[in-house]
Coordinates of C-alpha atoms in Angstrom, one line a residue:
Chain A
X187 CA -0.2 0.0 -0.3
X188 CA 2.9 2.3 0.6
X189 CA 4.4 1.7 -2.6
X190 CA 4.2 5.1 -4.3
X191 CA 4.3 3.5 -8.0
X192 CA 0.9 1.8 -7.4
X193 CA -1.3 3.1 -10.1
X194 CA -4.1 4.2 -8.1
X195 CA -2.2 6.9 -5.7
X196 CA -1.9 10.4 -6.0
X197 CA 1.0 12.9 -6.2
X198 CA 3.1 13.1 -2.9
X199 CA 1.7 16.4 -1.8
X200 CA -2.0 15.4 -2.1
X201 CA -1.1 12.0 -0.5
X202 CA 0.5 13.9 2.6
X203 CA -2.4 16.7 2.7
X204 CA -4.9 14.0 2.8
X205 CA -3.1 11.7 5.2
X206 CA -2.6 14.8 7.7
X207 CA -6.4 15.6 7.4
X208 CA -7.6 11.9 8.2
X209 CA -4.9 11.6 11.1
X210 CA -6.3 15.2 12.5
X211 CA -9.6 14.1 12.3
X212 CA -9.3 10.8 13.9
X213 CA -7.0 12.5 16.8
X214 CA -9.9 15.4 17.2
X215 CA -13.0 13.4 17.0
X216 CA -12.1 9.9 18.5
X217 CA -8.8 9.9 20.6
X218 CA -9.1 13.3 22.3
X219 CA -12.5 12.8 24.0
X220 CA -11.2 9.4 24.9
X221 CA -8.0 10.9 26.4
X222 CA -10.3 13.6 28.1
X223 CA -12.4 11.1 30.0
X224 CA -9.5 9.4 31.6
X225 CA -7.7 12.7 32.0
X226 CA -10.6 14.2 33.7
X227 CA -11.6 11.5 35.9
X228 CA -8.1 11.2 37.4
X229 CA -7.8 15.0 37.7
X230 CA -8.2 15.1 41.2
X231 CA -6.2 11.9 41.9
X232 CA -6.8 8.2 42.5
X233 CA -8.5 8.2 45.8
X234 CA -11.1 10.5 44.3
X235 CA -11.9 8.5 41.7
X236 CA -12.1 5.2 43.6
X237 CA -14.3 7.0 45.9
X238 CA -16.7 8.1 43.1
X239 CA -16.8 4.4 41.8
X240 CA -17.6 2.9 45.2
X241 CA -19.9 5.3 46.5
X242 CA -23.5 3.6 47.1
X243 CA -25.2 5.4 44.5
X244 CA -22.5 4.4 41.9
X245 CA -22.5 1.0 42.8
X246 CA -26.3 0.7 42.9
X247 CA -26.2 2.2 39.4
X248 CA -23.4 -0.4 38.3
X249 CA -25.4 -3.3 39.8
X250 CA -28.8 -2.1 37.9
X251 CA -26.8 -1.8 34.6
X252 CA -25.4 -5.3 34.9
X253 CA -29.0 -6.5 36.0
X254 CA -30.4 -4.8 32.9
X255 CA -27.7 -6.4 30.4
X256 CA -27.8 -9.8 32.3
X257 CA -31.6 -10.1 31.4
X258 CA -31.7 -8.5 28.2
X259 CA -28.8 -10.2 26.5
X260 CA -29.6 -13.9 26.8
X261 CA -33.2 -12.7 25.8
X262 CA -32.3 -11.3 22.7
X263 CA -29.6 -13.8 22.1
X264 CA -32.4 -16.2 22.0
X265 CA -34.9 -14.1 20.1
X266 CA -32.1 -13.1 17.6
X267 CA -31.3 -16.9 16.8
X268 CA -34.9 -17.8 16.4
X269 CA -36.0 -14.6 14.5
X270 CA -33.0 -15.3 12.1
X271 CA -33.7 -19.1 11.9
X272 CA -37.4 -18.2 10.9
X273 CA -36.7 -15.8 8.5
X274 CA -33.6 -17.4 6.8
X275 CA -34.8 -20.9 6.5
X276 CA -38.5 -20.3 6.1
X277 CA -40.6 -18.7 3.3
X278 CA -43.9 -17.4 4.5
X279 CA -46.4 -14.3 4.0
X280 CA -45.4 -11.4 5.9
X281 CA -42.1 -12.2 6.2
X282 CA -40.5 -9.0 4.8
X283 CA -43.0 -7.4 7.3
X284 CA -41.3 -9.5 10.1
X285 CA -38.0 -8.5 8.9
X286 CA -38.9 -4.8 9.0
X287 CA -40.2 -4.9 12.3
X288 CA -37.2 -6.9 14.0
X289 CA -35.3 -3.7 12.8
X290 CA -38.0 -1.2 14.3
X291 CA -36.2 -0.6 17.5
X292 CA -33.4 0.7 15.6
X293 CA -35.6 3.1 13.1
X294 CA -37.4 4.5 16.3
X295 CA -35.6 7.0 18.5
X296 CA -35.0 5.9 22.1
X297 CA -37.0 8.5 23.6
X298 CA -40.0 6.9 21.7
X299 CA -39.1 3.7 22.8
X300 CA -39.3 5.1 26.2
X301 CA -42.3 6.9 25.7
X302 CA -44.3 3.9 24.4
X303 CA -43.8 1.9 27.7
X304 CA -44.8 5.0 29.9
X305 CA -47.8 5.2 27.6
X306 CA -48.5 1.6 28.4
X307 CA -47.5 1.0 32.0
X308 CA -47.8 4.7 33.2
X309 CA -50.2 5.8 35.7
X310 CA -52.5 7.6 33.0
X311 CA -51.4 5.0 30.9
X312 CA -53.6 1.4 29.3
X313 CA -52.4 -0.9 31.8
X314 CA -51.8 1.4 34.8
X315 CA -50.3 -0.2 38.3
X316 CA -53.8 -0.3 40.0
X317 CA -55.1 -2.5 37.1
X318 CA -52.1 -4.3 36.8
X319 CA -52.5 -5.0 40.5
X320 CA -56.1 -6.2 39.9
X321 CA -54.8 -8.6 37.2
X322 CA -51.9 -10.0 38.7
X323 CA -53.3 -10.6 42.2
X324 CA -53.8 -14.5 41.3
X325 CA -50.4 -14.5 40.4
X326 CA -49.4 -12.4 43.4
X327 CA -50.6 -15.0 45.8
X328 CA -49.3 -18.3 44.5
X329 CA -46.0 -16.4 45.1
X330 CA -46.7 -15.2 48.5
X331 CA -47.8 -18.8 49.3
X332 CA -44.2 -20.0 47.4
X333 CA -42.3 -17.4 49.2
X334 CA -43.5 -18.9 52.6
X335 CA -42.7 -22.4 51.7
X336 CA -39.3 -23.7 53.8
X337 CA -36.9 -24.9 51.4
X338 CA -36.6 -22.3 48.4
X339 CA -39.0 -19.5 49.8
X340 CA -36.5 -17.2 49.2
X341 CA -36.2 -17.3 45.5
X342 CA -39.8 -16.0 45.2
X343 CA -39.9 -13.3 47.9
X344 CA -38.8 -10.5 45.5
X345 CA -41.2 -11.8 42.9
X346 CA -44.2 -11.9 45.4
X347 CA -43.3 -8.4 46.6
X348 CA -43.4 -7.0 43.1
X349 CA -46.6 -8.7 42.0
X350 CA -48.3 -7.3 45.0
X351 CA -47.3 -3.5 44.2
X352 CA -46.6 -4.4 40.2
X353 CA -44.8 -1.1 38.7
X354 CA -43.0 -0.8 35.4
X355 CA -42.4 2.9 35.4
X356 CA -39.4 4.1 37.5
X357 CA -38.6 0.7 38.5
X358 CA -36.1 -1.8 37.8
X359 CA -38.6 -3.9 35.7
X360 CA -39.4 -1.0 33.2
X361 CA -35.6 -0.4 32.6
X362 CA -35.3 -3.8 31.7
X363 CA -38.0 -3.8 29.3
X364 CA -36.6 -0.7 27.8
X365 CA -33.4 -2.3 27.4
X366 CA -34.7 -5.6 26.0
X367 CA -36.6 -3.4 23.3
X368 CA -33.5 -1.1 22.3
X369 CA -31.4 -4.1 22.0
X370 CA -33.9 -6.3 20.5
X371 CA -32.4 -6.3 16.9
X372 CA -28.7 -6.4 17.4
X373 CA -28.4 -10.5 17.1
X374 CA -30.8 -10.8 14.5
X375 CA -29.2 -8.3 12.4
X376 CA -26.0 -9.8 12.8
X377 CA -27.1 -13.4 12.1
X378 CA -29.8 -12.8 9.3
X379 CA -27.1 -11.8 6.6
X380 CA -24.7 -14.8 7.5
X381 CA -27.2 -17.6 7.5
X382 CA -29.0 -16.3 4.3
X383 CA -25.3 -16.5 2.9
X384 CA -24.9 -19.9 3.9
X385 CA -28.0 -21.4 3.1
X386 CA -29.6 -24.2 4.4
X387 CA -27.5 -26.9 2.4
X388 CA -25.5 -28.4 5.2
X389 CA -28.9 -28.3 7.3
X390 CA -30.4 -30.2 4.6
X391 CA -27.4 -32.7 4.2
X392 CA -27.7 -33.4 8.1
X393 CA -31.4 -34.1 7.6
X394 CA -30.4 -36.8 4.9
X395 CA -28.2 -38.4 7.3
X396 CA -30.5 -38.8 10.0
X397 CA -30.4 -35.8 12.5
X398 CA -33.0 -34.7 14.4
X399 CA -33.7 -30.9 14.8
X400 CA -31.9 -30.2 17.9
X401 CA -28.9 -32.2 17.1
X402 CA -28.5 -30.3 13.8
X403 CA -29.0 -27.0 15.8
X404 CA -26.1 -27.7 18.1
X405 CA -23.7 -29.7 15.8
X406 CA -24.5 -27.8 12.3
X407 CA -26.1 -24.5 12.6
X408 CA -24.5 -23.6 15.7
X409 CA -20.5 -24.2 14.9
X410 CA -21.5 -22.4 11.4
X411 CA -23.0 -19.1 13.0
X412 CA -20.9 -18.8 16.4
X413 CA -18.7 -16.1 15.7
X414 CA -21.5 -14.0 14.3
X415 CA -23.5 -14.9 17.2
X416 CA -20.8 -13.8 19.7
X417 CA -20.2 -10.5 17.6
X418 CA -24.0 -9.7 17.9
X419 CA -24.1 -10.5 21.5
X420 CA -21.0 -8.6 22.1
X421 CA -22.7 -5.6 20.4
X422 CA -26.2 -6.2 22.3
X423 CA -24.2 -6.1 25.6
X424 CA -22.5 -2.7 24.6
X425 CA -25.8 -1.3 24.1
X426 CA -27.7 -2.7 26.9
X427 CA -25.1 -1.1 29.1
X428 CA -24.9 2.0 27.3
X429 CA -28.2 3.0 26.6
X430 CA -29.3 6.5 27.5
X431 CA -32.7 7.3 25.9
X432 CA -35.3 5.0 26.8
X433 CA -33.9 4.1 29.9
X434 CA -34.1 7.6 31.1
X435 CA -37.3 8.1 29.8
X436 CA -38.8 5.2 32.2
X437 CA -36.5 5.4 35.0
X438 CA -37.4 8.4 36.6
X439 CA -33.8 9.0 38.0
X440 CA -34.3 8.0 41.5
X441 CA -30.4 8.1 42.6
X442 CA -29.5 4.7 44.1
X443 CA -32.5 2.8 42.7
X444 CA -33.4 3.5 39.4
X445 CA -30.4 5.1 37.9
X446 CA -28.4 3.0 35.4
X447 CA -24.4 4.0 34.8
X448 CA -25.0 6.5 32.1
X449 CA -28.0 8.0 34.0
X450 CA -25.8 8.3 36.9
X451 CA -23.2 10.0 35.1
X452 CA -25.6 12.7 33.5
X453 CA -27.0 13.1 37.1
X454 CA -23.4 14.0 38.4
X455 CA -22.5 15.9 35.6
X456 CA -25.6 17.9 35.9
X457 CA -24.6 18.3 39.8
X458 CA -21.2 19.7 38.9
X459 CA -19.5 16.8 40.1
X460 CA -17.3 16.2 36.8
X461 CA -14.4 14.1 38.5
X462 CA -17.1 11.7 39.7
X463 CA -19.0 11.8 36.5
X464 CA -15.8 11.2 34.7
X465 CA -14.8 8.5 36.8
X466 CA -18.1 6.6 36.0
X467 CA -17.5 7.5 32.4
X468 CA -14.4 5.4 32.3
X469 CA -16.1 2.4 33.2
X470 CA -18.4 3.0 29.8
X471 CA -15.1 3.9 27.9
X472 CA -13.2 0.6 28.9
X473 CA -16.4 -1.4 28.4
X474 CA -16.2 0.5 24.5
X475 CA -12.6 -0.3 24.4
X476 CA -13.0 -3.9 25.5
X477 CA -15.9 -4.0 23.1
X478 CA -13.7 -3.1 19.9
X479 CA -10.9 -5.2 21.2
X480 CA -12.9 -8.4 21.4
X481 CA -14.6 -7.2 18.2
X482 CA -11.4 -7.0 16.2
X483 CA -10.4 -10.7 17.6
X484 CA -13.4 -12.0 16.4
X485 CA -13.6 -10.5 13.0
X486 CA -9.9 -11.8 12.4
X487 CA -11.1 -15.4 13.8
X488 CA -14.5 -15.4 11.8
X489 CA -12.1 -13.9 8.7
X490 CA -10.2 -16.7 8.8
X491 CA -13.3 -19.1 9.1
X492 CA -14.8 -17.5 6.0
X493 CA -11.8 -17.7 3.9
X494 CA -11.6 -21.6 4.5
X495 CA -15.1 -21.9 3.4
X496 CA -15.2 -21.2 -0.4
Chain B
X215 CA -33.7 -51.0 -4.1
X216 CA -36.0 -49.9 -7.4
X217 CA -37.7 -46.5 -6.8
X218 CA -41.1 -46.1 -8.6
X219 CA -42.5 -42.7 -8.7
X220 CA -46.6 -42.5 -9.4
X221 CA -47.8 -39.3 -10.4
X222 CA -45.9 -36.4 -8.5
X223 CA -47.1 -32.7 -8.8
X224 CA -45.5 -30.1 -7.0
X225 CA -46.4 -26.4 -6.9
X226 CA -44.3 -23.7 -5.5
X227 CA -46.9 -21.1 -5.3
X228 CA -48.4 -20.5 -8.4
X229 CA -45.6 -22.4 -10.3
X230 CA -45.7 -25.9 -11.6
X231 CA -42.6 -27.5 -10.8
X232 CA -43.6 -30.7 -11.7
X233 CA -46.7 -31.9 -13.4
X234 CA -47.5 -35.4 -13.0
X235 CA -44.5 -37.5 -13.1
X236 CA -44.0 -41.0 -13.2
X237 CA -40.9 -42.8 -13.6
X238 CA -39.4 -46.1 -12.8
X239 CA -35.9 -46.4 -11.8
X240 CA -35.0 -50.1 -12.1
X241 CA -33.1 -51.7 -9.1
X242 CA -29.2 -51.0 -9.4
X243 CA -29.4 -48.9 -12.3
X244 CA -27.5 -45.3 -13.0
X245 CA -30.3 -43.1 -14.1
X246 CA -29.9 -39.5 -15.1
X247 CA -32.5 -36.9 -14.7
X248 CA -31.5 -34.5 -17.7
X249 CA -33.0 -31.3 -18.9
X250 CA -32.5 -27.5 -18.8
X251 CA -32.7 -25.5 -15.7
X252 CA -36.5 -24.9 -14.4
X253 CA -37.3 -28.1 -16.0
X254 CA -38.3 -29.8 -12.5
X255 CA -35.5 -32.3 -12.5
X256 CA -33.7 -31.1 -9.3
X257 CA -37.3 -30.8 -7.4
X258 CA -38.1 -34.1 -8.3
X259 CA -34.8 -35.3 -6.8
X260 CA -35.4 -33.5 -3.6
X261 CA -39.0 -34.9 -3.5
X262 CA -37.7 -38.7 -3.7
X263 CA -35.0 -37.9 -1.1
X264 CA -38.0 -36.1 1.1
X265 CA -36.3 -32.8 1.2
X266 CA -39.6 -31.6 -0.5
X267 CA -42.9 -32.7 -0.3
X268 CA -45.1 -33.5 -3.1
X269 CA -48.7 -31.9 -3.5
X270 CA -51.3 -33.7 -1.9
X271 CA -53.1 -36.1 -3.9
X272 CA -52.8 -39.4 -5.7
X273 CA -48.8 -39.0 -5.8
X274 CA -46.6 -42.1 -4.5
X275 CA -43.0 -42.8 -4.4
X276 CA -42.1 -46.5 -3.7
X277 CA -39.2 -47.6 -2.5
X278 CA -39.1 -51.3 -3.4
X279 CA -42.9 -51.1 -3.7
X280 CA -43.3 -49.5 -0.2
X281 CA -44.8 -46.0 -0.2
X282 CA -42.4 -43.7 1.5
X283 CA -44.1 -40.3 0.9
X284 CA -44.9 -39.7 4.6
X285 CA -41.4 -41.2 5.8
X286 CA -39.1 -38.4 6.8
X287 CA -36.1 -37.5 4.8
X288 CA -33.8 -38.8 7.6
X289 CA -35.7 -42.3 8.1
X290 CA -35.9 -43.2 4.2
X291 CA -32.3 -44.6 3.9
X292 CA -31.5 -42.1 1.1
X293 CA -27.7 -40.9 0.4
X294 CA -27.7 -37.7 -1.0
X295 CA -24.9 -35.8 -2.6
X296 CA -25.4 -31.8 -3.0
X297 CA -24.5 -29.7 -5.7
X298 CA -22.3 -27.8 -3.6
X299 CA -21.6 -30.9 -1.5
X300 CA -22.6 -29.2 1.6
X301 CA -19.8 -30.6 3.6
X302 CA -19.8 -29.5 7.2
X303 CA -17.1 -27.1 7.1
X304 CA -16.1 -27.1 10.9
X305 CA -15.6 -30.8 10.7
X306 CA -12.6 -33.0 9.7
X307 CA -13.3 -35.1 6.9
X308 CA -13.6 -38.3 9.3
X309 CA -15.8 -36.6 11.4
X310 CA -18.1 -35.4 8.1
X311 CA -18.0 -39.2 7.2
X312 CA -19.2 -40.2 10.7
X313 CA -21.8 -37.6 11.3
X314 CA -24.7 -39.8 10.0
X315 CA -23.4 -42.6 12.4
X316 CA -22.9 -40.5 15.3
X317 CA -26.5 -39.0 15.1
X318 CA -28.0 -42.9 15.6
X319 CA -30.1 -43.0 18.4
X320 CA -27.8 -44.5 21.3
X321 CA -29.5 -48.1 21.1
X322 CA -28.3 -48.2 17.0
X323 CA -25.4 -46.4 17.4
X324 CA -22.3 -48.3 16.6
X325 CA -19.2 -48.2 19.2
X326 CA -16.4 -45.4 18.3
X327 CA -14.1 -48.3 16.9
X328 CA -16.7 -49.5 14.6
X329 CA -17.4 -46.1 13.3
X330 CA -13.8 -45.1 12.7
X331 CA -13.0 -48.6 11.0
X332 CA -16.2 -47.7 8.7
X333 CA -14.8 -44.2 8.2
X334 CA -11.1 -45.6 7.0
X335 CA -12.9 -48.3 5.0
X336 CA -14.8 -45.3 3.3
X337 CA -12.1 -43.1 2.4
X338 CA -10.3 -46.4 0.9
X339 CA -13.6 -46.6 -1.2
X340 CA -13.4 -43.1 -2.4
X341 CA -9.5 -42.8 -2.7
X342 CA -9.1 -40.3 -0.2
X343 CA -6.9 -42.6 2.6
X344 CA -4.9 -40.3 4.5
X345 CA -7.1 -37.1 4.5
X346 CA -9.5 -38.1 7.4
X347 CA -7.8 -35.1 9.6
X348 CA -8.3 -32.4 6.6
X349 CA -11.0 -29.8 6.6
X350 CA -13.1 -29.4 3.6
X351 CA -11.4 -26.1 2.5
X352 CA -8.0 -28.1 2.6
X353 CA -9.7 -30.0 -0.5
X354 CA -10.1 -30.1 -4.3
X355 CA -13.4 -29.8 -5.6
X356 CA -12.8 -33.5 -6.9
X357 CA -12.1 -34.4 -3.0
X358 CA -14.6 -32.6 -1.5
X359 CA -17.1 -34.3 -3.9
X360 CA -15.9 -37.7 -2.9
X361 CA -16.1 -36.9 0.7
X362 CA -19.7 -35.9 0.2
X363 CA -20.0 -39.4 -1.5
X364 CA -18.4 -41.1 1.3
X365 CA -20.8 -39.5 4.0
X366 CA -23.8 -40.1 2.1
X367 CA -22.7 -43.7 1.8
X368 CA -21.8 -44.3 5.6
X369 CA -25.4 -44.8 6.5
X370 CA -25.4 -47.8 3.8
X371 CA -28.5 -45.8 2.1
X372 CA -30.6 -47.9 0.0
X373 CA -30.6 -45.5 -3.1
X374 CA -28.2 -42.8 -3.9
X375 CA -29.3 -39.4 -5.0
X376 CA -26.4 -36.9 -6.6
X377 CA -27.5 -33.5 -7.5
X378 CA -25.6 -32.1 -10.2
X379 CA -22.5 -34.1 -9.5
X380 CA -19.8 -32.5 -11.2
X381 CA -21.6 -29.0 -12.0
X382 CA -18.8 -27.1 -9.6
X383 CA -15.9 -28.9 -11.3
X384 CA -13.6 -27.8 -14.2
X385 CA -13.6 -29.8 -17.0
X386 CA -10.6 -32.2 -16.9
X387 CA -11.5 -33.2 -13.3
X388 CA -15.5 -33.6 -14.4
X389 CA -13.9 -36.0 -17.2
X390 CA -12.2 -38.3 -14.9
X391 CA -14.4 -38.0 -12.1
X392 CA -17.4 -39.0 -14.4
X393 CA -15.6 -42.3 -15.3
X394 CA -14.9 -42.8 -11.5
X395 CA -18.2 -42.9 -10.6
X396 CA -19.2 -45.1 -13.3
X397 CA -16.8 -47.7 -12.2
X398 CA -17.6 -47.2 -8.8
X399 CA -21.4 -47.5 -9.4
X400 CA -20.6 -50.9 -11.0
X401 CA -18.6 -52.0 -7.9
X402 CA -21.2 -51.0 -5.2
X403 CA -24.2 -51.5 -7.4
X404 CA -26.1 -49.3 -5.4
X405 CA -29.7 -48.0 -7.3
X406 CA -28.4 -44.3 -8.3
X407 CA -30.6 -41.2 -9.5
X408 CA -28.8 -38.0 -10.4
X409 CA -29.6 -34.8 -11.8
X410 CA -27.6 -33.3 -14.5
X411 CA -28.0 -30.6 -17.4
X412 CA -25.1 -31.7 -19.5
X413 CA -26.2 -34.3 -22.1
X414 CA -23.0 -35.5 -22.8
X415 CA -22.5 -36.6 -19.1
X416 CA -26.0 -38.0 -19.0
X417 CA -25.4 -40.1 -22.1
X418 CA -21.7 -41.4 -20.9
X419 CA -22.6 -42.1 -17.5
X420 CA -26.1 -43.5 -17.3
X421 CA -28.0 -46.7 -18.1
X422 CA -31.2 -44.9 -18.3
X423 CA -31.7 -41.3 -19.3
X424 CA -34.8 -39.3 -18.3
X425 CA -35.1 -36.3 -20.3
X426 CA -37.2 -33.6 -18.6
X427 CA -38.4 -30.3 -20.0
X428 CA -41.2 -27.8 -18.7
X429 CA -42.1 -29.8 -15.3
X430 CA -42.9 -32.8 -17.5
X431 CA -40.8 -36.1 -18.7
X432 CA -40.0 -35.7 -22.3
X433 CA -38.8 -39.0 -23.0
X434 CA -37.3 -42.1 -21.0
X435 CA -34.9 -44.5 -22.7
X436 CA -31.0 -45.8 -22.7
X437 CA -28.5 -43.1 -23.9
X438 CA -28.6 -44.9 -27.2
X439 CA -32.5 -45.0 -27.7
X440 CA -32.6 -41.3 -26.7
X441 CA -29.8 -40.4 -28.9
X442 CA -30.8 -42.4 -32.2
X443 CA -34.6 -41.9 -31.6
X444 CA -35.4 -38.7 -30.1
X445 CA -39.1 -38.7 -29.4
X446 CA -39.6 -34.8 -30.0
X447 CA -37.9 -31.8 -31.6
X448 CA -37.2 -30.7 -28.3
X449 CA -35.0 -34.0 -27.2
X450 CA -33.2 -33.7 -30.6
X451 CA -32.0 -30.1 -30.1
X452 CA -31.4 -30.7 -26.2
X453 CA -29.1 -33.6 -27.2
X454 CA -27.1 -31.0 -29.0
X455 CA -25.1 -31.3 -32.3
X456 CA -28.2 -31.0 -34.9
X457 CA -29.0 -29.5 -37.9
X458 CA -32.6 -27.8 -38.1
X459 CA -33.2 -28.1 -41.9
X460 CA -36.3 -27.1 -44.0
X461 CA -36.9 -29.1 -47.1
X462 CA -37.8 -27.3 -50.4
X463 CA -41.6 -28.6 -49.4
X464 CA -41.4 -27.2 -46.3
X465 CA -40.8 -30.0 -44.0
X466 CA -38.8 -29.6 -40.9
X467 CA -35.6 -32.0 -40.8
X468 CA -33.1 -33.1 -38.1
X469 CA -29.8 -34.1 -39.2
X470 CA -26.6 -34.4 -37.0
X471 CA -23.5 -33.2 -38.3
X472 CA -21.6 -36.6 -38.4
X473 CA -24.7 -38.3 -40.6
X474 CA -24.2 -35.9 -43.6
X475 CA -21.7 -36.8 -46.0
X476 CA -19.5 -34.6 -48.2
X477 CA -18.6 -35.3 -51.8
X478 CA -17.0 -33.1 -54.7
X479 CA -19.9 -30.9 -56.5
X480 CA -18.7 -32.7 -59.4
X481 CA -20.4 -35.7 -57.9
X482 CA -23.9 -34.1 -57.3
X483 CA -26.8 -36.1 -57.3
X484 CA -29.8 -34.2 -57.2
X485 CA -32.3 -36.7 -55.9
X486 CA -30.3 -36.8 -52.5
X487 CA -27.7 -34.1 -52.4
X488 CA -27.7 -30.3 -51.8
X489 CA -25.3 -27.9 -53.2
X490 CA -23.4 -25.9 -50.4
X491 CA -20.6 -23.8 -50.1
X492 CA -17.7 -24.1 -47.4
X493 CA -18.2 -21.0 -44.9
X494 CA -16.1 -21.8 -42.1
X495 CA -13.7 -24.8 -41.7
X496 CA -12.5 -26.0 -38.3
X497 CA -9.9 -28.4 -38.3
X498 CA -7.9 -28.9 -34.9
X499 CA -8.5 -32.0 -33.5
X500 CA -9.4 -35.6 -34.7
X501 CA -12.8 -34.3 -36.2
X502 CA -13.0 -31.4 -38.7
X503 CA -16.1 -29.3 -38.9
X504 CA -17.4 -27.5 -41.7
X505 CA -19.9 -24.9 -41.7
X506 CA -21.5 -24.6 -45.0
X507 CA -24.3 -22.4 -46.7
X508 CA -26.7 -24.3 -48.5
X509 CA -28.0 -22.9 -52.1
X510 CA -31.2 -22.0 -50.3
X511 CA -29.5 -19.7 -47.7
X512 CA -29.6 -22.1 -44.8
X513 CA -26.6 -23.4 -42.9
X514 CA -25.6 -26.6 -41.6
X515 CA -22.5 -28.1 -39.6
X516 CA -21.1 -30.8 -41.1
X517 CA -18.5 -33.3 -39.2
X518 CA -15.8 -35.4 -40.9
X519 CA -12.9 -36.9 -40.0
X520 CA -9.4 -35.1 -40.6
X521 CA -8.6 -38.0 -43.1
X522 CA -11.3 -37.5 -45.0
X523 CA -11.1 -34.1 -44.9
X524 CA -7.4 -34.3 -46.1
X525 CA -8.6 -36.6 -48.9
X526 CA -10.9 -34.0 -50.3
X527 CA -8.7 -31.5 -50.1
X528 CA -11.1 -28.8 -49.2
X529 CA -11.0 -25.2 -48.3
X530 CA -13.2 -22.2 -47.3
X531 CA -15.4 -20.8 -50.6
X532 CA -15.1 -24.5 -52.3
X533 CA -18.5 -25.5 -53.5
X534 CA -19.6 -29.4 -52.4
X535 CA -22.5 -31.5 -52.4
X536 CA -23.8 -32.7 -49.2
X537 CA -25.7 -36.0 -49.0
X538 CA -27.7 -37.0 -46.1
X539 CA -30.8 -38.9 -45.2
X540 CA -32.5 -36.5 -42.6
X541 CA -35.3 -37.9 -40.3
X542 CA -38.4 -36.1 -40.3
X543 CA -39.7 -35.2 -36.4

């Protein structure tokens, strides 16, 4: 590429000008902000940095963020696999519509994605907490009974308490639902083109060789899409942890209770606690760096695998 | 195991891919389904395999007299070789071949060492000894094809189905593999049905050729019959190498290039001959091809041996008499 005799290259001054411009943009827009986050976070020393990360509200925000990701990533992995399998292995009426619907969360603004849930579950919504409490009352009774059982009642205590006072808006379930909605398409989007390109040949071969559906999935389908799947899960996770807009609408910003990490950072920032805000931001920045690192590793591995595919 | 296909139809949406097709594939035969793309030959093969369901109706598929229409693909005992082989690319050659045995229910699954022995036996059969640890992408096209064949044979199928078995190979390998497959078939004697769009391949390889066109069977017969007595203009033309000539009386006649005789214009016989002028002359190889223009403006291809050509001493622009007994269709 650096060979100046390549036919598609420009003259030396043009090349220098273009490269300088590209490097300048890269530094200014990508590396400088990243550097600023770390510099600002550590400006008042390591102790302040660590204290900001270990105070109660920060820990609670980290916990909530991890919880939202822990629920939405597995759910959307399962959903993405099923959806990709359905639309790439079967032709049916409404298939094109389904593919568009999968993309819906990408297409709408996250604020709208949040407002939808407020509209449904808010106190003036279609299913306000009072109605929900009424609807869920039978389940609440069952769950309370289960919670009182000796052996593993502890497992049901939280559920029973929530069913007695079911709230989505300004509470953890609302945040989880909003996150699930927002991160819906990541895995499916990654798998659909991959599975479409691979075709059903290998699965059909497995069928003629006598393999059942479950075995075909584990031994033929999954090994063929594993890198794409991991990639989708990675992106899904990054978004689940970083989502701001939709979560912001349903959260209500109750400090130490319904703040995720991005929301917590915003609160701190609005309170002029810059060092604390940036300290928390480093966590998200690190998440981004790790995601990027893993992504390039995955791309290299799957690139090798694809090169051998023919 | 013989295969009998009785009035099978298949519709995709509004498109009729197979229209009331019936066919007998004799036990131990090597039968070719020959036709242009879209003629329904692959659909028929996939229905026999159970990868596609025929339309509801009276249609039946019998394996040795037993109706298998409602038997799932995995239980039909069919070995299927896909056009692009469909090898499991994340598995070694040995694991690919063993797949059909390792997915058997535990009660029927042979022990590991038996599976290993069977894999090695099959590798030997398809002449791929020593390649068991390779991955599919490390093999040539012809080798992959034979792995796919070994994988299909591992389950000891009752019939073998091949979809365009040589379609993805280059000309040289294709020819070698064709001969090899014929010999292989004679050795194992498994009833085999294969799909091809290449008439030369079908004629050279098969015991029985089934010519398909527009979702129907056009003609069934031995290669000799099909070539010598095509039943329709379509079969005549599809088998290739044919001149379609209109006689002065308006009748359409088909005549193959090698069936035309060339004589000096001086020997012209008005009853059997036509006067023609040589337009082109291709003489690379053992057979020379002349492209001639008849006195009424029609063109025809003529094949003759190099020796004949040399004896006649013909060159472009010469006038000759051509003599034939063209068949009327």
